[in-house]
Amino acid sequence: MSIVAKETIEVIAQSIGINNLSDDAALSLAPDVEYRMREIMQEAIQCMRHSRRTILTTDDVDGALNLRNVEPVYGFTSGGPLQFKRAIGHRDLFYIDDRDVDLKEVIEAPLPKAPLDTGVACHWLAIEGVQPAIPENAPVGVIAAPSNGNTHEQKDELPVDIRLPVKHVLSRELQLYFDKITELTLRKSDSALFKEALVSLATDSGLHPLVPYFTFFVADEVSRGLNDYSLLFALMRIVWSLLQNPHIHIEPYLHQLMPSVVTCLVSKKLGNRIADNHWELRDFTAKLVALICKRFGHVYNTLQTRLTKTLLNALLDPKRALTQHYGAIQGLAALGPNVVRLLILPNLEPYLRLLEPELLLEKQKNEMKRYEAWRVYGALLRAAGQGIYERLKIFPPLPSPPGHTIWKSKEKVVTAVPNKRKASMEPLEDEPALKKIATDGPIGSLALVTTLAPSGQNDAGQPSSSEKKTANRVGKDGQTLKKSAILNQIWKDDLNSGHTLVTLLELLGEGILSFIPSPEMSLFL
Amino acid sequence: MENMQAVNSFVAAYLKKKGFKEAEQLLEDLHSKDSAAPIDFHNDPDLAKFIHHFSQSEDEVARYQDGYSKLRSWTYSSLDLYKHELLRVLYPVFIHSFMDLVAKGHLQEARTFFNAFHEDHQLMHSRDLQKLEGVLSQSHLEEMEFARSLRQNKVNVKICQYSYDLLLQYLHKTQSSAMLGVINEHINFQATSGQPGSISDDIEVVTLIGSCQDAANQINQKEIHWGLLEDSLEERSEKEGGLLSDSEKTEGENKEGDAEESKKRSAEGGKQGSSTKKLKKDKAVNATAKSTRLEAKTTSSAPRVKPELTLPIMSTEVEQSILEDLRNRVQLSSIALPSVSFYTFLDTHNGLNCSSISHDGSLVAGGFSDSSLKVWDTAKLGQQTGGATLQGENDSTSSEHVVRPNGVKRSYTLFQGHSGPVYSATFSPLGDFILSSSADTTIRLWSTKLNANLVCYKGHNYPVWDVQFSPVGHYFASASHDRTARIWAMDRIQPLRVMAGHLSDVDCVQWHANCNYIATGSSDRTVRLWDVQSGECVRIFIGHRSMILSLAMSPDGRYMASGDEDGTIMTWDLSSGRCVTPLMGHTSCVWTLAFSCEGTLLASGSADCTVKLWDVTTSTKAPRNEEKSGNPNRLRSLKTLPTKSTPVYSLQFSRRNLLFAAGVLSKKV
């Protein structure tokens, strides 16, 4: 009759030591128990209302018991909401999962972080009846978008960016555009139309409202379609195009895009057919990564470090597949020679040792594996080579008359205006160059300068010419000052690069030589 | 019962005399029953009662269930014109049938009966049903106040004559004596001639506790003087108009101009006065503001009243500043909405019970369930957000910050002293005092200048739900779980008046603009108006369907607004005691209400995370002009301002009509 069953009363009676409660007593107690319980809950609701809440808590029940001079129920006030569990085999029976706590553990556990103290913040909810569009206010309610597939995506994805779910309104045209593009990506990514679509994505100015949808689309499809090579490539192309578009403000969505992009770079398996040229995809993605880092690295200064860390982890983990290593190497290489020099070269030797058995015909019988290994080796070679090339090609930035005066005055500049040096693109690289010239003696350097003068490099050429001017102005006075100290320092650098080159030679054999600009090679060899 | 016994004894005597002919006797019995049926029960209550009890001897349980379900289906299939009137009868019949069953001990059957039909009434009466559902034995009926008052009183139902006839005919025809009995015993029909009423105005059509309604009607006959205080600052500022000259002169003038003058002023009506005023103010206010002003003027020309309390004396500087504020007040209307400054409480860990904002918005107080009261100086809020590290530097203000043992300064002033959750806090009009009420049954007075507790007022026996300073300060009113409201003065530790009469907790309290009355809202779903001087109840406002959570008085003293748990706001005309308009729109508890300073707008803050602005001028004044003809314009929600998942705990219009709001950021689960 009442929701409190007779059996409940009996159990409660037993729990407080009354074993022989008669049936009649239990039967007549049950409705009364229910009545009292309802009374207390009603008062608890009253307490809840006065605490300005709409969710009933155990505190309210305690408050209600307090009003009736009943001792509160202990043991339920701490912590968050109570976790009820369904009793197995019963439909409507729940119990509180109350685990035994080892007191020793509690005592030894580190103190939890102190909760933040209460504060008050002030903002304008409305100014003369109009709500300003500031983050403190709820986003202005817009007319709900027409219900179609998009609404689902809105709900799923937008809270990631903005704290509250916002209703976007997409025009019909944009919706159609989005649908079309996604369909093309999924179905006909090799058609000419898709290429047109990519161009449109890269140039059209009105696409910004679609960016969240595209990022979500890419993330979603990448996670689902790892086996579909052409899809992945199409998706990466979309990302590339979006990055190219000057009218799109993609920054806020980068953190959503990056995981998918990195996945396409270092995933173990991309595509499920052998014919799938996943190497190409990895190369492309590596370029993409480099582009992102170049464009947004200064805004998100953690972007590159995080990325390199991820890639390096992939590279240095011997358990990872060779394909993953390949992706990591390509990614790192694309990030520039500095990254290569700092991260790949130091690890080159141990890694090659690891790679070697895979390369040899007699040790690795699996054709496919060996092919992969050679691929990795090739990538490594290219990366190292590029790194060293970038370094060496900066040596000859002196397309100017007598090398002797130049390098002397230049050292002057080094000491006088270090800031300026830092500002230039590859400041430190210049020093070994000078040193080399210095140590090789005037004859050698002169020869070098003369040979390289016509083919002056753009990168280094510009700063050097400007420096030259200042150098000339500074004149030749005090040339000898500190010169010896600086020379020593530069010597060391030079030796280092010399050493790297030598180790590279040892490790990679002749292959590396093709990367070294011929004049420098002649210098070293 | 007596009739039954009489018949029985008569039969017994007859049998004894004759010794046989039982069959004949039975026949006669039946005959008497049949002949009794067509008689109009309502004209002959004794007989009806007899028949009612007679029927009980049979299997009455099934009769209730059966009778009610038949009555229900008949009602639902009746003509649309009369249907909604007949539907009104169902609910009282339902609850009384249920209670009858319980009272007779058929508990199991009562429960099944309840479960079978309670959904019909869930929409309108969910709270009552919740209460009644728990009633499971006769003793509960006795014990539960709500049930007892229901049993002891008749339900008043207004119904048109034709519907009434229809109902009677049906009851006669179907011979459902159980239903007839219930209706006869517990329902008091007020048959009205003419057409059936419309569905909309059903507020007072069914009043469950009839005698209560009668009492209310009687009480509401009493005269109240809702006019503003004579010699109030507003009046003075109006009088002095655009002149910024010495207020002393006007003050003296005012003192001379006593009751006589005010009478005269009211007699000549607002028109003249306002027109002259208009001339004066032409340069100051723009055209729209003027027109609203004009309107407000013509309607609020009520007789000024004398204060019944000795009012505290205001210093001239304070007076000056208030006058300054009044001069700089922004005129609000339906087309000139206020600016709203919102104070959001962060990281309260579900502990904030109430908040309060001082009249000038410079201080914000929060009452917490950990017994503390915290006060923030809003002028310093900006600095805090600038950086917590900066706090160490502003040593000049350190006196206002409580320094903790470890030397870390808080951004607020902490007031500790209560020993239970703080349920309410209120600032004195000048912001130099705070009152807080708590579950520990006490009210404490704090000084914001000294940052210390000054007085602890003990008097209530149960948690004090609400406390409010009077508009002039010094006096304050409190509302408690002990079903009383009390009036206090700051310098007395005992209450000056105790207002008893509510049937359940008094949940909120509010002062009338002229300080002669207080209004209290209660869990018994009524709002009462009390005379402060006599302590008598002078108005009962019936109409809410759930617990009343917030009250506000219009600054012209004519209207009152009350908000309840369901999100309904009602505006009441104090002089008539009638509801002017229900304002529907909120979907959850209305925690707070505030009238703008000239009374044209009503702001409401709710648990549904919105602040709504309502146009009170159209909702209250239109009906008088066109007498119910212009329905669509009657209730106007001007603007809904959604917050970012922040339930609005308190609202406060500054004297310059800037709206302050406060709420706590709550994370959505």
Coordinates of N, CA, C and O in Angstrom, one line a residue, chain B residues 18-136:
Chain B
K18 N -45.5 -7.4 15.4 CA -46.2 -8.3 14.5 C -45.5 -9.7 14.5 O -46.2 -10.7 14.4
G19 N -44.3 -9.7 14.8 CA -43.6 -11.0 14.8 C -43.2 -11.5 13.4 O -42.4 -12.4 13.3
F20 N -43.7 -11.1 12.3 CA -43.4 -11.6 11.0 C -43.5 -10.4 10.0 O -43.3 -9.3 10.3
K21 N -43.8 -10.8 8.7 CA -43.9 -9.9 7.6 C -42.6 -9.1 7.3 O -42.6 -7.9 7.1
E22 N -41.5 -9.8 7.4 CA -40.2 -9.1 7.2 C -40.1 -8.7 5.7 O -39.6 -7.6 5.4
A23 N -40.7 -9.5 4.8 CA -40.6 -9.2 3.4 C -41.3 -7.9 3.1 O -40.8 -7.0 2.4
E24 N -42.5 -7.8 3.7 CA -43.3 -6.6 3.5 C -42.5 -5.4 4.0 O -42.5 -4.3 3.4
Q25 N -41.9 -5.6 5.1 CA -41.1 -4.5 5.7 C -40.0 -4.0 4.8 O -39.7 -2.9 4.6
L26 N -39.3 -5.0 4.3 CA -38.2 -4.7 3.3 C -38.7 -3.9 2.2 O -38.1 -2.9 1.8
L27 N -39.9 -4.3 1.6 CA -40.4 -3.6 0.5 C -40.7 -2.2 0.8 O -40.3 -1.2 0.1
E28 N -41.2 -2.0 2.0 CA -41.5 -0.7 2.4 C -40.3 0.2 2.5 O -40.2 1.3 2.2
D29 N -39.3 -0.5 3.1 CA -38.0 0.2 3.2 C -37.5 0.7 1.9 O -37.1 1.9 1.8
L30 N -37.5 -0.2 0.9 CA -37.0 0.2 -0.4 C -37.9 1.3 -1.0 O -37.3 2.2 -1.6
H31 N -39.2 1.2 -0.7 CA -40.0 2.2 -1.3 C -39.7 3.6 -0.7 O -39.6 4.6 -1.4
S32 N -39.5 3.6 0.6 CA -39.2 4.9 1.2 C -37.9 5.5 0.6 O -37.7 6.7 0.4
K33 N -37.0 4.6 0.3 CA -35.7 5.0 -0.3 C -35.9 5.6 -1.7 O -35.4 6.7 -2.0
D34 N -36.7 4.9 -2.5 CA -37.0 5.4 -3.8 C -37.7 6.7 -3.8 O -37.4 7.6 -4.6
S35 N -38.6 6.9 -2.9 CA -39.4 8.1 -2.9 C -38.5 9.3 -2.4 O -38.8 10.4 -2.7
A36 N -37.5 8.9 -1.6 CA -36.6 10.0 -1.1 C -35.7 10.6 -2.2 O -35.4 11.7 -2.1
A37 N -35.4 9.7 -3.2 CA -34.4 10.1 -4.2 C -34.8 11.4 -4.9 O -33.9 12.3 -5.0
P38 N -36.0 11.5 -5.4 CA -36.3 12.7 -6.2 C -36.3 14.0 -5.4 O -36.3 15.1 -6.0
I39 N -36.3 14.0 -4.2 CA -36.4 15.2 -3.4 C -35.1 16.0 -3.6 O -34.0 15.4 -3.6
D40 N -35.2 17.3 -3.7 CA -34.0 18.1 -3.8 C -33.2 18.1 -2.6 O -33.6 18.6 -1.5
F41 N -32.0 17.5 -2.7 CA -31.2 17.3 -1.5 C -30.7 18.6 -0.9 O -30.6 18.7 0.3
H42 N -30.6 19.5 -1.8 CA -30.0 20.8 -1.3 C -31.0 21.6 -0.5 O -30.6 22.4 0.4
N43 N -32.2 21.3 -0.7 CA -33.2 22.0 0.1 C -33.4 21.3 1.4 O -33.9 21.8 2.4
D44 N -33.1 20.0 1.5 CA -33.3 19.3 2.7 C -32.1 18.5 3.1 O -31.9 17.3 2.8
P45 N -31.1 19.2 3.7 CA -29.8 18.6 4.0 C -30.0 17.3 4.9 O -29.2 16.4 4.7
D46 N -30.9 17.4 5.8 CA -31.0 16.2 6.7 C -31.3 14.9 5.9 O -30.7 13.9 6.2
L47 N -32.2 15.1 5.0 CA -32.6 13.9 4.3 C -31.5 13.4 3.4 O -31.2 12.2 3.3
A48 N -30.8 14.4 2.8 CA -29.7 14.0 2.0 C -28.6 13.3 2.8 O -28.0 12.3 2.3
K49 N -28.4 13.8 3.9 CA -27.4 13.2 4.8 C -27.8 11.8 5.1 O -27.0 10.9 5.1
F50 N -29.1 11.6 5.4 CA -29.6 10.3 5.7 C -29.3 9.3 4.6 O -28.8 8.3 4.8
I51 N -29.6 9.8 3.4 CA -29.4 8.9 2.3 C -28.0 8.7 2.0 O -27.5 7.5 1.7
H52 N -27.2 9.7 2.2 CA -25.8 9.6 2.1 C -25.2 8.5 3.0 O -24.5 7.6 2.6
H53 N -25.6 8.5 4.2 CA -25.1 7.5 5.2 C -25.7 6.2 4.9 O -25.1 5.1 5.1
F54 N -26.9 6.2 4.4 CA -27.6 4.9 4.1 C -26.7 4.2 3.0 O -26.5 3.0 3.1
S55 N -26.3 5.0 2.1 CA -25.6 4.4 1.0 C -24.2 3.8 1.5 O -23.7 2.9 0.9
Q56 N -23.7 4.4 2.5 CA -22.4 4.0 3.0 C -22.4 2.5 3.5 O -21.4 1.9 3.5
S57 N -23.6 2.1 3.9 CA -23.6 0.8 4.5 C -23.3 -0.3 3.4 O -22.9 -1.4 3.7
E58 N -23.5 0.1 2.2 CA -23.1 -0.9 1.1 C -21.7 -0.7 0.7 O -20.9 0.0 1.4
D59 N -21.3 -1.4 -0.3 CA -19.9 -1.4 -0.6 C -19.5 0.0 -1.2 O -19.4 0.2 -2.4
E60 N -19.2 0.9 -0.3 CA -19.0 2.3 -0.7 C -17.7 2.5 -1.4 O -17.6 3.4 -2.2
V61 N -16.8 1.6 -1.2 CA -15.5 1.8 -1.8 C -15.6 1.9 -3.3 O -15.2 2.8 -4.0
A62 N -16.3 0.8 -3.8 CA -16.5 0.8 -5.2 C -17.3 2.0 -5.7 O -17.1 2.5 -6.8
R63 N -18.2 2.4 -4.9 CA -19.1 3.5 -5.2 C -18.3 4.8 -5.5 O -18.5 5.6 -6.4
Y64 N -17.3 5.0 -4.6 CA -16.5 6.2 -4.8 C -15.8 6.2 -6.1 O -15.8 7.1 -7.0
Q65 N -15.1 5.0 -6.3 CA -14.3 4.9 -7.5 C -15.2 5.0 -8.7 O -14.9 5.7 -9.7
D66 N -16.3 4.3 -8.7 CA -17.2 4.2 -9.8 C -17.8 5.5 -10.1 O -17.8 6.0 -11.2
G67 N -18.3 6.1 -9.0 CA -19.0 7.4 -9.1 C -18.1 8.4 -9.6 O -18.5 9.2 -10.5
Y68 N -16.9 8.5 -9.1 CA -16.0 9.5 -9.6 C -15.6 9.4 -11.0 O -15.6 10.3 -11.8
S69 N -15.4 8.1 -11.4 CA -15.0 7.9 -12.8 C -16.1 8.3 -13.8 O -15.9 8.8 -14.8
K70 N -17.4 8.0 -13.3 CA -18.5 8.3 -14.2 C -18.7 9.8 -14.2 O -18.9 10.4 -15.3
L71 N -18.6 10.4 -13.1 CA -18.7 11.9 -13.1 C -17.7 12.5 -14.0 O -18.0 13.5 -14.7
R72 N -16.5 12.0 -13.9 CA -15.4 12.5 -14.7 C -15.7 12.4 -16.2 O -15.5 13.4 -16.9
S73 N -16.1 11.2 -16.6 CA -16.3 11.0 -18.0 C -17.5 11.9 -18.5 O -17.5 12.4 -19.6
W74 N -18.5 12.0 -17.6 CA -19.6 12.9 -17.9 C -19.2 14.3 -18.1 O -19.5 15.0 -19.1
T75 N -18.3 14.8 -17.2 CA -17.8 16.1 -17.3 C -17.0 16.4 -18.6 O -17.2 17.4 -19.2
Y76 N -16.2 15.4 -18.8 CA -15.3 15.6 -20.0 C -16.1 15.6 -21.3 O -15.7 16.1 -22.3
S77 N -17.2 14.9 -21.3 CA -18.0 14.8 -22.5 C -19.1 15.8 -22.6 O -19.9 15.8 -23.5
S78 N -19.2 16.7 -21.6 CA -20.2 17.7 -21.6 C -19.9 18.8 -22.6 O -18.8 18.9 -23.2
L79 N -20.9 19.7 -22.8 CA -20.8 20.7 -23.8 C -19.6 21.6 -23.5 O -19.4 22.0 -22.3
D80 N -18.9 22.0 -24.5 CA -17.7 22.9 -24.3 C -18.0 24.1 -23.5 O -17.2 24.6 -22.7
L81 N -19.2 24.7 -23.8 CA -19.6 25.9 -23.1 C -19.6 25.8 -21.6 O -19.2 26.7 -20.9
Y82 N -20.0 24.6 -21.1 CA -20.1 24.4 -19.7 C -19.0 23.6 -19.1 O -18.9 23.4 -17.9
K83 N -18.2 23.0 -20.0 CA -17.3 22.0 -19.6 C -16.3 22.6 -18.5 O -16.1 22.0 -17.5
H84 N -15.7 23.7 -18.8 CA -14.7 24.2 -17.9 C -15.3 24.6 -16.6 O -14.6 24.5 -15.5
E85 N -16.5 24.9 -16.5 CA -17.1 25.2 -15.2 C -17.4 23.9 -14.5 O -17.1 23.8 -13.2
L86 N -17.8 22.9 -15.2 CA -18.0 21.6 -14.5 C -16.7 21.0 -14.1 O -16.7 20.3 -13.0
L87 N -15.7 21.2 -14.8 CA -14.4 20.7 -14.4 C -13.9 21.2 -13.1 O -13.2 20.5 -12.4
R88 N -14.4 22.4 -12.8 CA -14.0 22.9 -11.5 C -14.5 22.1 -10.3 O -13.9 22.1 -9.2
V89 N -15.5 21.4 -10.5 CA -16.1 20.6 -9.5 C -15.3 19.4 -9.2 O -15.2 18.9 -8.1
L90 N -14.6 18.9 -10.3 CA -13.9 17.6 -10.2 C -12.8 17.6 -9.1 O -12.8 16.6 -8.3
Y91 N -12.0 18.6 -9.0 CA -10.9 18.6 -8.1 C -11.3 18.5 -6.6 O -10.9 17.6 -5.9
P92 N -12.3 19.3 -6.2 CA -12.7 19.2 -4.8 C -13.4 17.8 -4.6 O -13.1 17.2 -3.5
V93 N -14.1 17.4 -5.5 CA -14.7 16.0 -5.3 C -13.6 15.0 -5.2 O -13.7 14.1 -4.3
F94 N -12.6 15.1 -6.0 CA -11.5 14.1 -6.0 C -10.8 14.1 -4.6 O -10.7 13.1 -4.0
I95 N -10.4 15.3 -4.2 CA -9.6 15.2 -2.9 C -10.5 14.8 -1.7 O -10.1 14.1 -0.8
H96 N -11.8 15.3 -1.8 CA -12.6 14.9 -0.6 C -13.0 13.4 -0.7 O -13.1 12.8 0.4
S97 N -13.2 12.9 -1.9 CA -13.4 11.4 -2.0 C -12.3 10.7 -1.4 O -12.4 9.7 -0.6
F98 N -11.1 11.1 -1.8 CA -9.9 10.5 -1.3 C -9.8 10.5 0.2 O -9.6 9.5 0.9
M99 N -10.1 11.7 0.8 CA -10.0 11.8 2.2 C -11.1 11.0 2.9 O -10.9 10.5 4.0
D100 N -12.2 11.0 2.3 CA -13.3 10.2 2.8 C -12.9 8.7 2.9 O -13.1 8.1 4.0
L101 N -12.3 8.2 1.9 CA -11.8 6.8 1.9 C -10.8 6.6 3.0 O -10.9 5.6 3.7
V102 N -9.9 7.6 3.1 CA -8.9 7.4 4.1 C -9.5 7.4 5.5 O -9.2 6.6 6.4
A103 N -10.4 8.3 5.7 CA -11.1 8.5 7.0 C -11.8 7.3 7.4 O -12.0 7.0 8.6
K104 N -12.3 6.5 6.4 CA -13.1 5.3 6.7 C -12.2 4.1 6.8 O -12.7 3.0 7.0
G105 N -10.9 4.3 6.6 CA -10.0 3.2 6.8 C -9.7 2.4 5.6 O -9.0 1.4 5.8
H106 N -10.2 2.7 4.5 CA -10.0 1.9 3.3 C -8.7 2.5 2.6 O -8.7 3.1 1.6
L107 N -7.6 2.2 3.3 CA -6.3 2.8 2.9 C -5.9 2.3 1.5 O -5.5 3.1 0.7
Q108 N -5.9 1.0 1.4 CA -5.5 0.5 0.1 C -6.3 1.0 -1.1 O -5.8 1.5 -2.1
E109 N -7.6 1.1 -0.9 CA -8.5 1.6 -1.9 C -8.3 3.0 -2.2 O -8.3 3.5 -3.3
A110 N -8.0 3.8 -1.1 CA -7.7 5.2 -1.2 C -6.5 5.4 -2.1 O -6.5 6.3 -3.0
R111 N -5.5 4.6 -1.9 CA -4.3 4.8 -2.7 C -4.6 4.5 -4.2 O -4.1 5.2 -5.0
T112 N -5.3 3.4 -4.4 CA -5.5 3.1 -5.8 C -6.4 4.2 -6.5 O -6.2 4.5 -7.6
F113 N -7.4 4.6 -5.7 CA -8.2 5.7 -6.2 C -7.3 6.9 -6.5 O -7.5 7.5 -7.6
F114 N -6.4 7.3 -5.6 CA -5.6 8.4 -5.8 C -4.7 8.2 -7.1 O -4.6 9.1 -8.0
N115 N -4.1 7.1 -7.2 CA -3.2 6.8 -8.3 C -4.0 6.8 -9.6 O -3.4 7.2 -10.7
A116 N -5.2 6.4 -9.6 CA -6.0 6.3 -10.8 C -6.3 7.7 -11.4 O -6.3 7.9 -12.6
F117 N -6.6 8.7 -10.5 CA -7.1 9.9 -11.0 C -6.3 11.2 -10.8 O -6.6 12.2 -11.2
H118 N -5.2 11.0 -10.0 CA -4.5 12.2 -9.6 C -3.9 13.0 -10.8 O -3.6 14.2 -10.7
E119 N -3.6 12.3 -11.9 CA -3.0 12.9 -13.0 C -3.8 14.1 -13.6 O -3.2 15.0 -14.2
D120 N -5.1 14.0 -13.5 CA -6.0 15.0 -14.0 C -5.6 16.4 -13.4 O -5.7 17.4 -14.0
H121 N -5.2 16.3 -12.2 CA -5.1 17.6 -11.4 C -3.7 17.9 -11.2 O -3.4 18.9 -10.5
Q122 N -2.8 17.1 -11.7 CA -1.3 17.3 -11.5 C -0.9 18.7 -11.9 O -0.1 19.4 -11.2
L123 N -1.4 19.2 -13.0 CA -1.0 20.4 -13.6 C -1.3 21.6 -12.7 O -0.4 22.5 -12.4
M124 N -2.5 21.6 -12.1 CA -2.9 22.8 -11.4 C -2.5 22.7 -9.9 O -2.3 23.7 -9.2
H125 N -2.6 21.5 -9.4 CA -2.5 21.4 -7.9 C -1.4 20.4 -7.5 O -1.6 19.7 -6.5
S126 N -0.3 20.4 -8.2 CA 0.7 19.4 -7.9 C 1.2 19.4 -6.4 O 1.5 18.4 -5.9
R127 N 1.3 20.6 -5.9 CA 1.8 20.7 -4.5 C 0.9 20.1 -3.5 O 1.2 19.4 -2.6
D128 N -0.4 20.4 -3.7 CA -1.4 19.9 -2.8 C -1.4 18.4 -2.9 O -1.5 17.6 -1.9
L129 N -1.3 17.9 -4.1 CA -1.4 16.4 -4.3 C -0.2 15.8 -3.6 O -0.3 14.7 -3.0
Q130 N 1.0 16.4 -3.7 CA 2.2 15.9 -3.1 C 1.9 15.7 -1.6 O 2.3 14.7 -1.0
K131 N 1.3 16.7 -1.0 CA 1.0 16.7 0.4 C 0.1 15.5 0.7 O 0.3 14.8 1.6
L132 N -1.0 15.5 -0.1 CA -2.1 14.6 0.3 C -1.6 13.1 0.0 O -2.1 12.2 0.7
E133 N -0.7 13.0 -0.9 CA -0.3 11.6 -1.2 C 0.2 10.9 0.0 O 0.1 9.7 0.1
G134 N 0.8 11.7 0.9 CA 1.4 11.0 2.0 C 0.4 10.6 3.1 O 0.8 9.9 4.0
V135 N -0.8 11.1 3.0 CA -1.8 10.8 4.0 C -2.2 9.3 3.9 O -2.7 8.9 2.9
L136 N -1.9 8.6 4.9 CA -2.1 7.2 4.8 C -2.9 6.6 6.0 O -3.2 5.4 6.0

